[in-house]
Short mmCIF file of C-alpha atoms in Angstrom, two decimals:
data_model
loop_
_atom_site.label_atom_id
_atom_site.label_comp_id
_atom_site.label_asym_id
_atom_site.label_seq_id
_atom_site.Cartn_x
_atom_site.Cartn_y
_atom_site.Cartn_z
CA UNK A 291 14.58 -23.66 -11.30
CA UNK A 292 11.22 -21.79 -12.72
CA UNK A 293 12.08 -18.32 -11.20
CA UNK A 294 15.71 -18.08 -12.93
CA UNK A 295 13.45 -19.19 -16.33
CA UNK A 296 11.23 -15.98 -15.52
CA UNK A 297 13.86 -14.02 -14.57
CA UNK A 298 15.90 -14.38 -17.24
CA UNK A 299 13.06 -14.34 -19.72
CA UNK A 300 11.90 -10.75 -18.59
CA UNK A 301 11.90 -7.34 -19.64
CA UNK A 302 14.18 -5.86 -19.86
CA UNK A 303 12.45 -2.66 -16.88
CA UNK A 304 11.92 -5.52 -14.12
CA UNK A 305 16.10 -6.99 -15.09
CA UNK A 306 16.04 -2.72 -14.45
CA UNK A 307 13.78 -2.49 -11.43
CA UNK A 308 15.24 -6.11 -9.92
CA UNK A 309 18.61 -4.87 -9.89
CA UNK A 310 17.66 -2.03 -7.57
CA UNK A 311 16.62 -3.91 -5.87
CA UNK A 312 19.74 -5.89 -5.57
CA UNK A 313 21.35 -2.48 -5.22
CA UNK A 314 19.14 -2.08 -2.29
CA UNK A 315 19.78 -5.00 -0.43
CA UNK A 316 23.81 -4.71 -0.51
CA UNK A 317 23.92 -1.59 0.71
CA UNK A 318 21.71 -2.24 3.54
CA UNK A 319 23.64 -5.68 4.17
CA UNK A 320 26.91 -3.12 3.92
CA UNK A 321 25.78 -1.14 6.68
CA UNK A 322 25.08 -4.63 8.88
CA UNK A 323 27.93 -5.13 8.71
CA UNK A 324 29.67 -2.20 9.70
CA UNK A 325 27.51 -2.64 12.97
CA UNK A 326 28.69 -5.58 13.26
CA UNK A 327 32.52 -4.07 12.95
CA UNK A 328 32.08 -1.18 14.77
CA UNK A 329 30.34 -4.18 17.91
CA UNK A 330 34.18 -5.72 17.70
CA UNK A 331 36.08 -2.94 18.08
CA UNK A 332 34.34 -1.46 20.97
CA UNK A 333 33.11 -4.17 23.37
CA UNK A 334 33.19 -2.16 26.35
CA UNK A 335 29.78 -0.11 24.79
CA UNK A 336 27.01 -2.89 23.93
CA UNK A 337 24.76 0.26 24.49
CA UNK A 338 25.98 2.34 21.26
CA UNK A 339 26.78 -1.21 19.11
CA UNK A 340 22.79 -1.93 19.57
CA UNK A 341 22.19 1.48 18.28
CA UNK A 342 23.89 1.42 15.33
CA UNK A 343 22.19 -2.23 15.04
CA UNK A 344 18.63 -0.60 15.15
CA UNK A 345 19.63 2.36 13.44
CA UNK A 346 20.11 -0.02 10.79
CA UNK A 347 16.37 -1.03 10.37
CA UNK A 348 15.31 2.05 8.62
CA UNK A 349 16.89 1.53 5.17
CA UNK A 350 16.02 -2.90 5.88
CA UNK A 351 12.15 -1.24 6.04
CA UNK A 352 12.77 0.43 2.72
CA UNK A 353 14.40 -2.07 0.85
CA UNK A 354 11.65 -4.75 1.82
CA UNK A 355 9.31 -2.33 1.42
CA UNK A 356 11.07 -1.56 -2.51
CA UNK A 357 11.06 -5.80 -2.50
CA UNK A 358 7.39 -5.40 -2.19
CA UNK A 359 6.01 -3.41 -4.89
CA UNK A 360 8.33 -4.90 -6.87
CA UNK A 361 7.21 -8.34 -7.15
CA UNK A 362 3.60 -6.43 -7.50
CA UNK A 363 4.25 -4.86 -10.40
CA UNK A 364 6.02 -7.70 -11.98
CA UNK A 365 4.17 -9.69 -14.77
CA UNK A 366 6.25 -12.78 -15.21
CA UNK A 367 4.43 -13.66 -11.59
CA UNK A 368 0.64 -12.85 -12.44
CA UNK A 369 -2.07 -14.66 -11.99
CA UNK A 370 -3.59 -15.92 -15.24
CA UNK A 371 -6.28 -18.12 -16.80
CA UNK A 372 -5.48 -21.77 -17.34
CA UNK A 373 -2.62 -21.26 -15.53
CA UNK A 374 -3.88 -23.54 -13.07
CA UNK A 375 -4.48 -26.40 -15.59
CA UNK A 376 -0.46 -27.16 -15.93
CA UNK A 377 0.27 -26.49 -12.12
CA UNK A 378 1.03 -23.20 -12.05
CA UNK A 379 -2.01 -20.94 -9.83
CA UNK A 380 -1.90 -17.87 -7.63
CA UNK A 381 -0.27 -20.76 -4.70
CA UNK A 382 2.84 -21.50 -7.17
CA UNK A 383 3.50 -18.45 -8.49
CA UNK A 384 3.67 -16.17 -5.52
CA UNK A 385 6.40 -18.30 -4.33
CA UNK A 386 8.32 -18.18 -7.33
CA UNK A 387 7.76 -14.76 -6.44
CA UNK A 388 9.58 -14.89 -3.04
CA UNK A 389 12.16 -17.01 -4.61
CA UNK A 390 12.77 -14.31 -6.98
CA UNK A 391 13.00 -12.64 -4.30
CA UNK A 392 15.20 -13.91 -2.41
CA UNK A 393 17.72 -14.53 -5.10
CA UNK A 394 17.94 -10.91 -5.76
CA UNK A 395 18.41 -10.19 -2.44
CA UNK A 396 21.30 -12.66 -2.20
CA UNK A 397 22.84 -11.54 -5.06
CA UNK A 398 22.86 -8.07 -3.25
CA UNK A 399 24.21 -9.59 -0.13
CA UNK A 400 27.19 -11.86 -1.21
CA UNK A 401 28.05 -8.85 -3.31
CA UNK A 402 27.99 -6.46 0.42
CA UNK A 403 30.22 -9.27 1.85
CA UNK A 404 32.71 -9.05 -1.62
CA UNK A 405 32.76 -5.45 -0.90
CA UNK A 406 32.78 -6.24 3.14
CA UNK A 407 35.55 -8.26 2.89
CA UNK A 408 38.34 -6.44 0.55
CA UNK A 409 38.10 -2.97 2.15
CA UNK A 410 38.82 -5.02 5.16
CA UNK A 411 41.69 -6.49 3.22
CA UNK A 412 41.05 -9.79 3.64
CA UNK A 413 41.30 -10.88 -0.15
CA UNK A 414 43.86 -8.54 -0.90
CA UNK A 415 46.52 -7.78 2.26
CA UNK A 416 46.05 -4.51 1.70
CA UNK A 417 42.89 -2.70 3.92
CA UNK A 418 41.30 0.29 3.46
CA UNK A 419 43.32 2.94 5.59
CA UNK A 420 39.80 5.82 6.21
CA UNK A 421 36.32 6.97 7.78
CA UNK A 422 35.01 4.07 7.93
CA UNK A 423 38.24 1.85 9.31
CA UNK A 424 36.81 1.97 12.79
CA UNK A 425 33.68 0.03 11.60
CA UNK A 426 35.40 -2.56 9.55
CA UNK A 427 37.39 -4.21 12.12
CA UNK A 428 40.47 -4.48 10.53
CA UNK A 429 43.04 -6.61 12.67
CA UNK A 430 40.01 -8.61 14.17
CA UNK A 431 38.65 -11.91 13.23
CA UNK A 432 34.90 -11.91 11.47
CA UNK A 433 32.77 -14.40 12.32
CA UNK A 434 31.45 -15.54 9.79
CA UNK A 435 27.92 -17.29 11.12
CA UNK A 436 26.99 -13.35 12.47
CA UNK A 437 28.20 -12.11 9.12
CA UNK A 438 25.77 -14.73 7.92
CA UNK A 439 23.25 -14.64 9.47
CA UNK A 440 22.84 -11.43 8.97
CA UNK A 441 22.94 -11.16 5.64
CA UNK A 442 20.51 -13.45 5.40
CA UNK A 443 18.07 -11.33 6.68
CA UNK A 444 17.48 -8.90 3.86
CA UNK A 445 16.28 -11.99 1.28
CA UNK A 446 14.72 -13.32 4.03
CA UNK A 447 12.21 -10.25 4.79
CA UNK A 448 12.03 -9.14 1.66
CA UNK A 449 10.98 -12.68 0.65
CA UNK A 450 8.55 -13.27 3.80
CA UNK A 451 6.62 -10.35 2.86
CA UNK A 452 6.28 -11.02 -0.57
CA UNK A 453 4.24 -13.92 -0.03
CA UNK A 454 2.64 -12.66 2.81
CA UNK A 455 1.90 -9.42 0.22
CA UNK A 456 0.91 -11.69 -2.38
CA UNK A 457 -1.03 -14.59 -0.83
CA UNK A 458 -4.05 -15.94 -2.81
CA UNK A 459 -7.06 -14.66 -1.72
CA UNK A 460 -10.70 -16.25 -1.50
CA UNK A 461 -13.06 -14.15 -2.78
CA UNK A 462 -14.97 -12.47 -0.48
CA UNK A 463 -19.27 -13.10 -0.28
CA UNK A 464 -21.55 -10.65 -1.26
CA UNK A 465 -23.53 -9.90 1.56
CA UNK A 466 -27.23 -10.47 1.45
CA UNK A 467 -29.81 -7.51 0.42
CA UNK A 468 -30.87 -7.29 4.07
CA UNK A 469 -28.13 -7.80 5.94
CA UNK A 470 -26.95 -4.72 8.51
CA UNK A 471 -23.99 -2.35 7.96
CA UNK A 472 -23.15 0.06 10.18
CA UNK A 473 -22.12 2.75 9.80
CA UNK A 474 -22.42 4.86 6.70
CA UNK A 475 -18.44 6.20 6.12
CA UNK A 476 -17.08 4.14 9.00
CA UNK A 477 -15.14 0.94 9.67
CA UNK A 478 -18.14 -2.21 8.02
CA UNK A 479 -17.84 -0.09 4.53
CA UNK A 480 -20.83 0.57 2.59
CA UNK A 481 -24.24 -0.58 3.04
CA UNK A 482 -25.30 -3.90 0.69
CA UNK A 483 -27.32 -1.79 -1.64
CA UNK A 484 -27.26 2.29 -2.17
CA UNK A 485 -30.47 3.99 -2.03
CA UNK A 486 -30.90 6.09 -5.12
CA UNK A 487 -32.73 9.21 -5.79
CA UNK A 488 -36.31 8.93 -5.87
CA UNK A 489 -36.12 6.06 -2.80
CA UNK A 490 -37.48 7.99 -0.12
CA UNK A 491 -40.71 9.01 -1.97
CA UNK A 492 -41.29 5.87 -3.19
CA UNK A 493 -40.49 4.42 0.12
CA UNK A 494 -43.36 6.66 1.54
CA UNK A 495 -46.62 5.75 -0.59
CA UNK A 496 -46.05 2.53 1.59
CA UNK A 497 -47.31 4.61 4.03
CA UNK A 498 -50.42 5.61 1.78
CA UNK A 499 -53.94 5.06 4.06
CA UNK A 500 -55.84 2.20 2.90
CA UNK A 501 -58.67 3.60 0.64
CA UNK A 502 -61.46 1.88 -1.34
CA UNK A 503 -61.28 0.31 -4.61
CA UNK A 504 -63.98 2.92 -6.00
CA UNK A 505 -61.97 5.74 -4.77
CA UNK A 506 -59.32 8.10 -6.66
CA UNK A 507 -56.71 7.37 -4.78
CA UNK A 508 -56.91 3.69 -5.55
CA UNK A 509 -54.81 3.81 -8.71
CA UNK A 510 -52.29 6.01 -7.46
CA UNK A 511 -51.47 4.40 -4.46
CA UNK A 512 -51.54 1.10 -6.32
CA UNK A 513 -49.67 2.82 -9.48
CA UNK A 514 -46.86 4.19 -6.82
CA UNK A 515 -46.43 0.97 -5.20
CA UNK A 516 -46.01 -0.69 -8.25
CA UNK A 517 -43.05 1.49 -9.47
CA UNK A 518 -41.90 0.58 -5.88
CA UNK A 519 -42.26 -2.63 -6.66
CA UNK A 520 -40.12 -2.67 -10.46
CA UNK A 521 -37.36 -0.87 -8.38
CA UNK A 522 -37.17 -4.02 -5.65
CA UNK A 523 -37.53 -6.47 -9.01
CA UNK A 524 -33.91 -4.01 -10.69
CA UNK A 525 -31.95 -4.61 -7.75
CA UNK A 526 -32.12 -0.28 -6.54
CA UNK A 527 -33.98 -1.15 -3.27
CA UNK A 528 -33.65 -4.08 -2.02
CA UNK A 529 -35.41 -3.32 0.97
CA UNK A 530 -38.70 -6.32 2.38
CA UNK A 531 -41.37 -3.25 2.36
CA UNK A 532 -40.43 -2.58 -1.90
CA UNK A 533 -42.00 -6.28 -2.76
CA UNK A 534 -45.25 -5.78 -1.15
CA UNK A 535 -47.80 -7.37 -3.42
CA UNK A 536 -52.38 -6.55 -4.17
CA UNK A 537 -54.07 -8.24 -1.23
CA UNK A 538 -56.38 -11.00 -3.34
CA UNK A 539 -60.26 -10.14 -3.17
CA UNK A 540 -62.02 -12.17 -0.46
CA UNK A 541 -64.39 -14.42 -3.16
CA UNK A 542 -61.19 -14.19 -5.32
CA UNK A 543 -60.29 -19.12 -5.82
CA UNK A 544 -57.22 -19.79 -3.90
CA UNK A 545 -55.10 -22.68 -6.40
CA UNK A 546 -55.13 -25.81 -4.86
CA UNK A 547 -51.43 -27.56 -4.48
CA UNK A 548 -51.99 -30.01 -7.28
CA UNK A 549 -52.30 -26.21 -9.93
CA UNK A 550 -49.34 -24.84 -8.56
CA UNK A 551 -46.95 -25.75 -11.39
CA UNK A 552 -42.88 -26.80 -10.41
CA UNK A 553 -40.64 -24.58 -10.66
CA UNK A 554 -37.19 -25.93 -11.24
CA UNK A 555 -34.50 -25.82 -9.11
CA UNK A 556 -31.61 -23.65 -10.07
CA UNK A 557 -28.08 -25.65 -10.02
CA UNK A 558 -25.33 -24.99 -7.33
CA UNK A 559 -23.31 -22.09 -8.07
CA UNK A 560 -20.07 -23.89 -9.07
CA UNK A 561 -17.18 -23.78 -5.94
CA UNK A 562 -14.18 -20.78 -6.33
CA UNK A 563 -11.99 -22.57 -8.13
CA UNK A 564 -7.49 -21.98 -7.78
CA UNK A 565 -7.73 -20.11 -11.02
CA UNK A 566 -10.66 -18.31 -10.09
CA UNK A 567 -9.50 -17.66 -6.14
CA UNK A 568 -7.21 -14.73 -7.53
CA UNK A 569 -8.71 -13.86 -10.44
CA UNK A 570 -12.18 -13.62 -9.70
CA UNK A 571 -13.22 -9.89 -8.86
CA UNK A 572 -12.81 -8.33 -4.84
CA UNK A 573 -14.37 -5.42 -3.67
CA UNK A 574 -12.15 -2.86 -2.68
CA UNK A 575 -11.58 -1.53 0.61
CA UNK A 576 -13.02 1.91 1.34
CA UNK A 577 -9.06 4.22 1.74
CA UNK A 578 -10.76 6.94 4.38
CA UNK A 579 -11.50 4.74 7.56
CA UNK A 580 -8.05 4.06 7.29
CA UNK A 581 -7.23 8.49 7.86
CA UNK A 582 -8.03 8.66 11.05
CA UNK A 583 -6.16 6.07 12.79
CA UNK A 584 -3.15 7.57 10.33
CA UNK A 585 -3.59 11.20 12.34
CA UNK A 586 -3.52 9.28 15.75
CA UNK A 587 -0.29 7.26 14.98
CA UNK A 588 1.62 10.41 13.03
CA UNK A 589 0.09 12.42 16.72
CA UNK A 590 1.25 9.24 18.86
CA UNK A 591 4.67 9.36 16.42
CA UNK A 592 5.85 12.89 17.36
CA UNK A 593 4.35 13.15 21.02
CA UNK A 594 7.29 10.64 21.81
CA UNK A 595 9.52 12.06 19.55
CA UNK A 596 8.58 14.79 20.97
CA UNK A 597 9.79 13.80 25.23
CA UNK A 598 12.20 11.24 24.37
CA UNK A 599 14.15 14.51 21.48
CA UNK A 600 13.92 16.97 25.14
CA UNK A 601 15.17 14.20 27.17
CA UNK A 602 18.64 13.72 25.13
CA UNK A 603 18.88 17.22 24.07
CA UNK A 604 18.42 17.77 28.40
CA UNK A 605 20.64 15.02 29.67
CA UNK A 606 23.24 14.81 26.35
CA UNK A 607 22.85 17.90 24.22
CA UNK A 608 24.76 17.29 20.83
CA UNK A 609 25.10 13.32 20.61
CA UNK A 610 22.89 10.88 18.41
CA UNK A 611 19.52 10.63 18.95
CA UNK A 612 17.95 7.56 21.18
CA UNK A 613 16.94 4.60 20.23
CA UNK A 614 13.10 6.23 21.72
CA UNK A 615 13.64 9.40 18.53
CA UNK A 616 13.48 6.00 16.21
CA UNK A 617 10.13 5.10 17.74
CA UNK A 618 8.66 8.40 17.52
CA UNK A 619 10.29 8.68 13.57
CA UNK A 620 8.56 5.28 13.16
CA UNK A 621 5.62 6.13 14.51
CA UNK A 622 4.98 9.74 12.23
CA UNK A 623 6.16 7.68 8.95
CA UNK A 624 3.69 4.13 9.69
CA UNK A 625 1.26 6.90 10.85
CA UNK A 626 2.36 8.55 7.15
CA UNK A 627 1.82 5.96 4.83
CA UNK A 628 -1.92 5.17 6.89
CA UNK A 629 -3.26 8.64 6.41
CA UNK A 630 -2.01 8.69 2.57
CA UNK A 631 -4.65 6.56 1.42
CA UNK A 632 -7.17 8.67 2.24
CA UNK A 633 -5.58 12.02 1.79
CA UNK A 634 -5.17 10.67 -2.00
CA UNK A 635 -8.71 10.18 -1.78
CA UNK A 636 -9.62 12.80 -0.11
CA UNK A 637 -7.81 14.99 -2.59
CA UNK A 638 -9.55 13.53 -6.06
CA UNK A 639 -13.04 14.61 -4.02
CA UNK A 640 -12.07 18.23 -3.58
CA UNK A 641 -11.02 18.84 -6.79
CA UNK A 642 -14.64 17.69 -7.96
CA UNK A 643 -16.47 19.68 -5.96
CA UNK A 644 -17.38 23.06 -7.19
CA UNK A 645 -18.70 21.55 -10.69
CA UNK A 646 -15.95 20.53 -12.36
CA UNK A 647 -15.31 20.55 -16.14
CA UNK A 648 -14.41 17.58 -17.21
CA UNK A 649 -10.43 17.39 -16.82
CA UNK A 650 -10.92 18.30 -13.54
CA UNK A 651 -13.77 15.61 -13.53
CA UNK A 652 -11.58 13.03 -15.47
CA UNK A 653 -8.01 13.95 -12.62
CA UNK A 654 -10.46 13.38 -9.80
CA UNK A 655 -11.70 10.51 -10.79
CA UNK A 656 -8.57 8.73 -11.40
CA UNK A 657 -6.87 10.05 -8.01
CA UNK A 658 -10.06 8.52 -6.29
CA UNK A 659 -9.87 5.09 -8.23
CA UNK A 660 -5.62 4.85 -7.56
CA UNK A 661 -5.62 6.10 -4.26
CA UNK A 662 -4.84 2.97 -2.91
CA UNK A 663 -2.05 1.77 -4.71
CA UNK A 664 0.10 5.66 -4.16
CA UNK A 665 -1.59 7.15 -1.62
CA UNK A 666 1.28 5.15 0.63
CA UNK A 667 4.13 5.27 -1.57
CA UNK A 668 3.08 9.01 -1.17
CA UNK A 669 2.84 9.20 3.11
CA UNK A 670 6.10 7.24 2.96
CA UNK A 671 7.93 9.81 1.14
CA UNK A 672 6.63 12.97 2.98
CA UNK A 673 7.74 11.05 6.10
CA UNK A 674 11.04 10.79 4.57
CA UNK A 675 11.56 13.83 2.95
CA UNK A 676 10.08 14.81 7.12
CA UNK A 677 12.91 12.95 9.03
CA UNK A 678 15.56 14.22 6.65
CA UNK A 679 14.53 18.05 7.40
CA UNK A 680 14.79 16.90 11.16
CA UNK A 681 18.39 15.77 10.08
CA UNK A 682 19.13 18.30 9.44
CA UNK A 683 18.52 20.50 12.11
CA UNK A 684 19.85 17.83 14.04
CA UNK A 685 23.27 17.72 12.78
CA UNK A 686 24.03 21.01 12.04
CA UNK A 687 27.26 23.05 13.41
CA UNK A 688 26.90 21.45 16.95
CA UNK A 689 25.45 18.12 16.08
CA UNK A 690 27.26 15.47 15.65
CA UNK A 691 30.04 14.51 12.24
CA UNK A 692 27.74 13.34 9.38
CA UNK A 693 29.49 10.09 8.58
CA UNK A 694 29.64 7.96 5.40
CA UNK A 695 28.27 5.46 6.54
CA UNK A 696 25.62 7.74 7.69
CA UNK A 697 25.46 8.97 4.15
CA UNK A 698 24.77 5.94 2.66
CA UNK A 699 21.81 4.47 4.95
CA UNK A 700 20.02 8.03 3.92
CA UNK A 701 20.84 7.60 0.64
CA UNK A 702 19.92 3.86 0.61
CA UNK A 703 16.19 5.75 3.06
CA UNK A 704 15.78 8.01 0.07
CA UNK A 705 16.57 6.53 -2.87
CA UNK A 706 14.47 3.67 -1.94
CA UNK A 707 11.11 5.67 -1.29
CA UNK A 708 11.31 7.71 -4.20
CA UNK A 709 11.93 3.71 -6.14
CA UNK A 710 8.73 2.64 -4.75
CA UNK A 711 6.73 5.45 -5.44
CA UNK A 712 7.53 5.28 -9.42
CA UNK A 713 7.20 1.68 -9.77
CA UNK A 714 3.43 1.88 -7.32
CA UNK A 715 3.34 5.10 -10.22
CA UNK A 716 3.42 2.71 -13.32
CA UNK A 717 1.28 0.01 -11.91
CA UNK A 718 -1.73 2.66 -11.90
CA UNK A 719 -0.84 3.32 -15.50
CA UNK A 720 -0.63 0.18 -16.25
CA UNK A 721 -4.23 -0.40 -14.24
CA UNK A 722 -5.69 1.74 -16.13
CA UNK A 723 -4.60 0.78 -19.36
CA UNK A 724 -8.28 -0.18 -20.89
CA UNK A 725 -9.53 3.20 -19.18
CA UNK A 726 -7.23 5.16 -21.28
CA UNK A 727 -7.51 2.81 -24.59
CA UNK A 728 -11.67 2.89 -24.42
CA UNK A 729 -11.23 6.99 -23.57
CA UNK A 730 -9.12 7.26 -27.19
CA UNK A 731 -11.34 5.68 -28.84
CA UNK A 732 -14.24 7.49 -28.21
CA UNK A 733 -12.22 10.30 -29.15
CA UNK A 734 -10.44 12.11 -26.28
CA UNK A 735 -7.65 14.20 -26.61
CA UNK A 736 -4.22 12.34 -25.39
CA UNK A 737 -3.51 16.30 -24.60
CA UNK A 738 -5.74 16.00 -22.72
CA UNK A 739 -4.86 12.79 -21.13
CA UNK A 740 -1.73 14.92 -19.90
CA UNK A 741 -3.57 17.87 -18.64
CA UNK A 742 -5.24 15.56 -16.21
CA UNK A 743 -2.53 13.88 -15.35
CA UNK A 744 -0.21 17.80 -14.25
CA UNK A 745 -3.70 18.35 -12.21
CA UNK A 746 -3.89 15.33 -10.61
CA UNK A 747 0.48 15.68 -9.61
CA UNK A 748 -0.17 19.60 -9.32
CA UNK A 749 -2.65 18.58 -6.47
CA UNK A 750 -1.32 16.61 -4.60
CA UNK A 751 1.72 18.69 -4.10
CA UNK A 752 -0.50 21.29 -3.61
CA UNK A 753 -2.04 19.06 0.17
CA UNK A 754 1.04 16.86 0.29
CA UNK A 755 3.28 19.69 -0.15
CA UNK A 756 2.12 22.01 3.43
CA UNK A 757 1.72 19.30 5.22
CA UNK A 758 5.36 17.21 5.65
CA UNK A 759 6.25 20.92 5.78
CA UNK A 760 4.16 21.28 8.52
CA UNK A 761 5.53 17.63 10.32
CA UNK A 762 8.86 18.08 9.29
CA UNK A 763 8.44 21.67 11.03
CA UNK A 764 7.05 19.65 13.97
CA UNK A 765 9.45 17.03 14.27
CA UNK A 766 12.20 19.00 14.33
CA UNK A 767 11.51 21.31 16.90
CA UNK A 768 12.52 19.08 19.75
CA UNK A 769 16.12 18.13 18.22
CA UNK A 770 16.42 21.88 17.36
CA UNK A 771 16.20 22.79 21.07
#
């Protein structure tokens, strides 16, 4: 009931995004039902029916990806301070968001079922006579348990993905000052404390030989030691050497235990509650750590696709790609999605090289900060564009027929990925709204902010455009041959 109330009270933009999810769910459900109808029409070819069902995984994954992106940008289910007191903690809001996604997907599945029954003639008595009659299984009884199982696949998968993506996360404890973090640019993140300018000079003062108290070098060494100790107290360099104290003379009176005042015991830190489990700031993962893994998965996908494409072309040229080509495309898309945040972060760094001005510096910083939001959708869009280019090489003059169901699948995948990218861009814009307002209050002209957005778009197009063409050309070589 709460999910229905939040759905009705949502803004127009939120309703439009949910409508997109419902439309995508309806299209994917219709493709699944058509795969079932083709299996009913051709019971003697289970391999071809299984391949058609496997090709439905691409629009299913695109629909689920869009549903997760829409759920992330839903302001009605975003955790806020004070909601836990009325029973709306992060866990309850996650359940509400998953329920809303399931209802949206179920609405699309119901529309797909009614459309499929209408084209079969089960509702009007007049079946559709066209190019998709083979996939409608006209004249065969429809197994409703199998149809309902396929239709529940989209809302169940989307709801589970939303629940996994929006699950409450506990804040990570801060590392201790003396802990060692392996690899400055490795997979384990940055160190506990970053080294500042002049660290090595201050640390080298510890290695100076001891001088007599009356020598001229003693005050200099003592001053350097005091300066380094102050840095350690300020938190810039948290090392054991920066907390040294001067050694007292041998004849100095030692304090007795009675003379040492009792230090007050600090109060214990409060335990994290359900409200602070999500609202507490958590360190952002490094986006550059997934770049080498993404390149490795991308290379593996191209290798699998090349091997499967050559095998298919040698055995049965001019036919539909096999499951190996589908696996290769899936690995290629996964590799580009993993490498997308790292490439976006790298693009932001390159914008700030060679004495940058205020415009390039602002654009680069924004790209580095938003790489974890827009990088992965950018990689997925590049993968879809590469697959579309490879598909044009496959479905040429001598290739298989490109029917209406294939057109529907392509439109679903392309539309869902582009809509996901736009949704991620809207989420990033809302996330930096406070920064934009602060810049405007400081006197930054709005034209500068718009120019920075144009520079960011141009830099991303310059980097991801040639990458898409290279991957597309490599993916289309085995299929064209």
